[in-house]
PDB file of C-alpha atoms and ligand atoms in Angstrom:
ATOM      1  CA  MET A   1      85.510  76.417  83.147  1.00  0.00           C
ATOM      2  CA  SER A   2      85.394  79.273  85.636  1.00  0.00           C
ATOM      3  CA  GLN A   3      88.621  79.818  87.554  1.00  0.00           C
ATOM      4  CA  GLN A   4      86.624  81.351  90.413  1.00  0.00           C
ATOM      5  CA  ALA A   5      84.999  77.981  91.151  1.00  0.00           C
ATOM      6  CA  ASN A   6      88.356  76.571  92.286  1.00  0.00           C
ATOM      7  CA  VAL A   7      89.293  79.345  94.693  1.00  0.00           C
ATOM      8  CA  PRO A   8      87.819  77.906  97.943  1.00  0.00           C
ATOM      9  CA  SER A   9      89.915  74.739  97.718  1.00  0.00           C
ATOM     10  CA  ARG A  10      93.189  76.582  97.173  1.00  0.00           C
ATOM     11  CA  PRO A  11      95.740  77.051  99.943  1.00  0.00           C
ATOM     12  CA  ARG A  12      94.997  80.036 102.173  1.00  0.00           C
ATOM     13  CA  PRO A  13      97.563  82.767 102.853  1.00  0.00           C
ATOM     14  CA  ARG A  14      99.618  82.323 106.005  1.00  0.00           C
ATOM     15  CA  ILE A  15      99.185  85.641 107.760  1.00  0.00           C
ATOM     16  CA  ASP A  16     101.703  86.630 110.419  1.00  0.00           C
ATOM     17  CA  GLU A  17     102.371  89.917 112.187  1.00  0.00           C
ATOM     18  CA  GLU A  18     104.843  91.063 109.521  1.00  0.00           C
ATOM     19  CA  SER A  19     102.464  90.449 106.636  1.00  0.00           C
ATOM     20  CA  ARG A  20      99.153  91.313 108.320  1.00  0.00           C
ATOM     21  CA  PRO A  21      99.055  94.946 107.006  1.00  0.00           C
ATOM     22  CA  TRP A  22      99.618  93.632 103.458  1.00  0.00           C
ATOM     23  CA  TRP A  23      96.707  91.182 103.634  1.00  0.00           C
ATOM     24  CA  GLU A  24      94.389  93.637 105.381  1.00  0.00           C
ATOM     25  CA  ALA A  25      95.104  96.284 102.728  1.00  0.00           C
ATOM     26  CA  LEU A  26      94.260  93.787  99.980  1.00  0.00           C
ATOM     27  CA  GLY A  27      90.983  93.146 101.801  1.00  0.00           C
ATOM     28  CA  ARG A  28      90.256  96.897 101.441  1.00  0.00           C
ATOM     29  CA  ARG A  29      91.247  96.693  97.743  1.00  0.00           C
ATOM     30  CA  GLU A  30      94.397  98.710  98.393  1.00  0.00           C
ATOM     31  CA  LEU A  31      98.019  97.914  97.667  1.00  0.00           C
ATOM     32  CA  TYR A  32     100.602  98.834 100.296  1.00  0.00           C
ATOM     33  CA  LEU A  33     104.367  98.326 100.332  1.00  0.00           C
ATOM     34  CA  GLN A  34     106.899  98.548 103.118  1.00  0.00           C
ATOM     35  CA  ARG A  35     109.348 101.453 103.028  1.00  0.00           C
ATOM     36  CA  CYS A  36     112.541 101.354 105.030  1.00  0.00           C
ATOM     37  CA  LEU A  37     112.767 104.321 107.389  1.00  0.00           C
ATOM     38  CA  GLU A  38     116.588 104.232 107.243  1.00  0.00           C
ATOM     39  CA  CYS A  39     117.388 104.051 103.505  1.00  0.00           C
ATOM     40  CA  GLY A  40     113.972 104.635 101.928  1.00  0.00           C
ATOM     41  CA  ALA A  41     113.945 101.419  99.884  1.00  0.00           C
ATOM     42  CA  LEU A  42     110.543  99.961  99.031  1.00  0.00           C
ATOM     43  CA  ARG A  43     110.181  96.208  99.221  1.00  0.00           C
ATOM     44  CA  TRP A  44     107.959  93.300  98.423  1.00  0.00           C
ATOM     45  CA  TYR A  45     107.284  90.769  99.968  1.00  0.00           C
ATOM     46  CA  PRO A  46     106.516  91.893 103.540  1.00  0.00           C
ATOM     47  CA  ARG A  47     109.332  91.131 106.006  1.00  0.00           C
ATOM     48  CA  ALA A  48     110.876  92.487 109.160  1.00  0.00           C
ATOM     49  CA  LEU A  49     114.276  93.604 107.853  1.00  0.00           C
ATOM     50  CA  CYS A  50     115.158  95.832 104.907  1.00  0.00           C
ATOM     51  CA  PRO A  51     117.053  93.711 102.339  1.00  0.00           C
ATOM     52  CA  GLU A  52     119.194  96.759 101.478  1.00  0.00           C
ATOM     53  CA  CYS A  53     120.402  97.883 104.905  1.00  0.00           C
ATOM     54  CA  LEU A  54     118.898  95.384 107.423  1.00  0.00           C
ATOM     55  CA  CYS A  55     117.072  98.147 109.282  1.00  0.00           C
ATOM     56  CA  ASP A  56     113.933  96.959 111.083  1.00  0.00           C
ATOM     57  CA  ARG A  57     112.128 100.310 111.119  1.00  0.00           C
ATOM     58  CA  THR A  58     109.387 100.302 108.494  1.00  0.00           C
ATOM     59  CA  GLN A  59     106.384 102.285 107.369  1.00  0.00           C
ATOM     60  CA  TRP A  60     103.608 101.120 105.074  1.00  0.00           C
ATOM     61  CA  VAL A  61     102.972 103.304 102.022  1.00  0.00           C
ATOM     62  CA  ARG A  62     100.171 103.024  99.487  1.00  0.00           C
ATOM     63  CA  ALA A  63     101.201 102.044  95.967  1.00  0.00           C
ATOM     64  CA  SER A  64      99.478 103.070  92.750  1.00  0.00           C
ATOM     65  CA  GLY A  65      98.535  99.560  91.656  1.00  0.00           C
ATOM     66  CA  ARG A  66      99.866 100.328  88.172  1.00  0.00           C
ATOM     67  CA  GLY A  67     102.846  98.700  86.545  1.00  0.00           C
ATOM     68  CA  LYS A  68     104.251  96.788  83.611  1.00  0.00           C
ATOM     69  CA  VAL A  69     104.831  93.107  82.994  1.00  0.00           C
ATOM     70  CA  TYR A  70     108.527  92.488  83.651  1.00  0.00           C
ATOM     71  CA  SER A  71     108.516  88.756  82.915  1.00  0.00           C
ATOM     72  CA  LEU A  72     105.855  86.100  82.451  1.00  0.00           C
ATOM     73  CA  THR A  73     105.143  82.497  81.638  1.00  0.00           C
ATOM     74  CA  THR A  74     102.046  80.464  80.941  1.00  0.00           C
ATOM     75  CA  VAL A  75     101.467  77.637  83.418  1.00  0.00           C
ATOM     76  CA  HIS A  76      99.921  74.614  81.718  1.00  0.00           C
ATOM     77  CA  GLN A  77     100.253  72.075  84.556  1.00  0.00           C
ATOM     78  CA  ASN A  78      99.869  72.467  88.302  1.00  0.00           C
ATOM     79  CA  GLN A  79      99.210  69.414  90.478  1.00  0.00           C
ATOM     80  CA  THR A  80      98.640  71.472  93.638  1.00  0.00           C
ATOM     81  CA  PRO A  81      95.088  70.883  94.920  1.00  0.00           C
ATOM     82  CA  GLY A  82      92.818  73.687  93.785  1.00  0.00           C
ATOM     83  CA  PHE A  83      94.908  74.659  90.787  1.00  0.00           C
ATOM     84  CA  ALA A  84      94.496  71.710  88.412  1.00  0.00           C
ATOM     85  CA  GLY A  85      91.376  73.168  86.775  1.00  0.00           C
ATOM     86  CA  ALA A  86      92.821  76.676  86.590  1.00  0.00           C
ATOM     87  CA  THR A  87      95.336  76.029  83.818  1.00  0.00           C
ATOM     88  CA  PRO A  88      96.413  77.632  81.613  1.00  0.00           C
ATOM     89  CA  TYR A  89      97.150  80.757  83.660  1.00  0.00           C
ATOM     90  CA  LEU A  90      99.752  83.487  83.579  1.00  0.00           C
ATOM     91  CA  LEU A  91     102.446  83.746  86.242  1.00  0.00           C
ATOM     92  CA  ALA A  92     104.341  87.007  86.061  1.00  0.00           C
ATOM     93  CA  TYR A  93     106.629  89.480  87.688  1.00  0.00           C
ATOM     94  CA  VAL A  94     104.992  92.894  87.534  1.00  0.00           C
ATOM     95  CA  GLU A  95     107.186  95.928  88.077  1.00  0.00           C
ATOM     96  CA  LEU A  96     105.140  98.586  89.829  1.00  0.00           C
ATOM     97  CA  GLU A  97     105.477 102.273  88.992  1.00  0.00           C
ATOM     98  CA  GLU A  98     107.228 102.518  92.366  1.00  0.00           C
ATOM     99  CA  GLY A  99     109.972 100.184  91.075  1.00  0.00           C
ATOM    100  CA  VAL A 100     109.110  97.106  93.135  1.00  0.00           C
ATOM    101  CA  ARG A 101     108.623  93.754  91.394  1.00  0.00           C
ATOM    102  CA  ILE A 102     105.798  91.489  92.563  1.00  0.00           C
ATOM    103  CA  LEU A 103     105.323  87.810  91.706  1.00  0.00           C
ATOM    104  CA  THR A 104     101.684  87.562  90.739  1.00  0.00           C
ATOM    105  CA  ASN A 105      99.129  86.401  88.196  1.00  0.00           C
ATOM    106  CA  VAL A 106      97.907  88.277  85.147  1.00  0.00           C
ATOM    107  CA  VAL A 107      94.174  87.666  84.773  1.00  0.00           C
ATOM    108  CA  ASN A 108      91.168  88.711  82.702  1.00  0.00           C
ATOM    109  CA  CYS A 109      92.942  88.135  79.408  1.00  0.00           C
ATOM    110  CA  ARG A 110      93.979  85.275  77.165  1.00  0.00           C
ATOM    111  CA  PRO A 111      97.604  84.172  77.643  1.00  0.00           C
ATOM    112  CA  GLU A 112      98.589  85.512  74.237  1.00  0.00           C
ATOM    113  CA  GLU A 113      97.234  88.963  75.135  1.00  0.00           C
ATOM    114  CA  ALA A 114      99.814  89.569  77.878  1.00  0.00           C
ATOM    115  CA  THR A 115     103.321  90.480  76.804  1.00  0.00           C
ATOM    116  CA  ILE A 116     106.473  91.699  78.483  1.00  0.00           C
ATOM    117  CA  GLY A 117     106.219  95.465  78.850  1.00  0.00           C
ATOM    118  CA  ALA A 118     102.414  95.519  78.775  1.00  0.00           C
ATOM    119  CA  SER A 119     100.736  98.002  81.126  1.00  0.00           C
ATOM    120  CA  VAL A 120      98.762  96.321  83.910  1.00  0.00           C
ATOM    121  CA  GLU A 121      96.653  97.375  86.871  1.00  0.00           C
ATOM    122  CA  ALA A 122      95.859  95.729  90.193  1.00  0.00           C
ATOM    123  CA  VAL A 123      92.825  93.468  90.594  1.00  0.00           C
ATOM    124  CA  PHE A 124      91.648  92.512  94.076  1.00  0.00           C
ATOM    125  CA  GLN A 125      89.799  89.330  94.961  1.00  0.00           C
ATOM    126  CA  ASP A 126      87.980  89.054  98.275  1.00  0.00           C
ATOM    127  CA  ILE A 127      88.792  85.771 100.059  1.00  0.00           C
ATOM    128  CA  GLY A 128      87.005  86.491 103.333  1.00  0.00           C
ATOM    129  CA  ASN A 129      88.302  87.347 106.795  1.00  0.00           C
ATOM    130  CA  GLN A 130      88.873  90.920 105.568  1.00  0.00           C
ATOM    131  CA  THR A 131      91.754  89.800 103.345  1.00  0.00           C
ATOM    132  CA  GLY A 132      92.199  89.510  99.627  1.00  0.00           C
ATOM    133  CA  LEU A 133      94.396  88.266  96.836  1.00  0.00           C
ATOM    134  CA  LEU A 134      96.273  90.463  94.381  1.00  0.00           C
ATOM    135  CA  SER A 135      96.438  89.899  90.645  1.00  0.00           C
ATOM    136  CA  PHE A 136      96.917  92.215  87.699  1.00  0.00           C
ATOM    137  CA  GLN A 137      95.046  92.684  84.441  1.00  0.00           C
ATOM    138  CA  PRO A 138      95.967  94.499  81.254  1.00  0.00           C
ATOM    139  CA  THR A 139      95.200  98.200  81.517  1.00  0.00           C
ATOM    140  CA  ARG A 140      92.149  98.929  79.450  1.00  0.00           C
ATOM    141  CA  GLN A 141      92.701 101.708  76.960  1.00  0.00           C
ATOM    142  CA  GLN A 142      90.509 104.746  77.479  1.00  0.00           C
ATOM    143  CA  ALA A 143      88.464 105.636  74.394  1.00  0.00           C
TER     144      ALA A 143
HETATM  145 ZN1  LIG B   1     116.908 100.068 104.309  1.00  0.00          ZN
END
């Protein structure tokens, strides 16, 4: 029943030089985005060229880890090894406070608890080798 039990058999991230800072930050439980040094645009996913102006000069900036669900769906079937026992799960685009949208999972809630516009916060899962995976969970209301 636990989704965690399936994690070791899932595909591992393919880490290259462009994405290495992203994965290493997740391993430290931090969320970083690339910012173009020419036009200032933030982007996700990690890549060499700015999609706005094609500049290759980049800096990494820390993001808040807070955002809102922009779009989501519940996945009921996934034949990929390691995912079959994980269904149902939520696949979502989360729009960060910084304006960047990330394709991710919403976790630690029942599917019906997550809605478009809901506030979410980053959740980090250690996967070894000083890297991690990023998901989001509904922001818990402070009493
Ligand atoms: Zn740019």
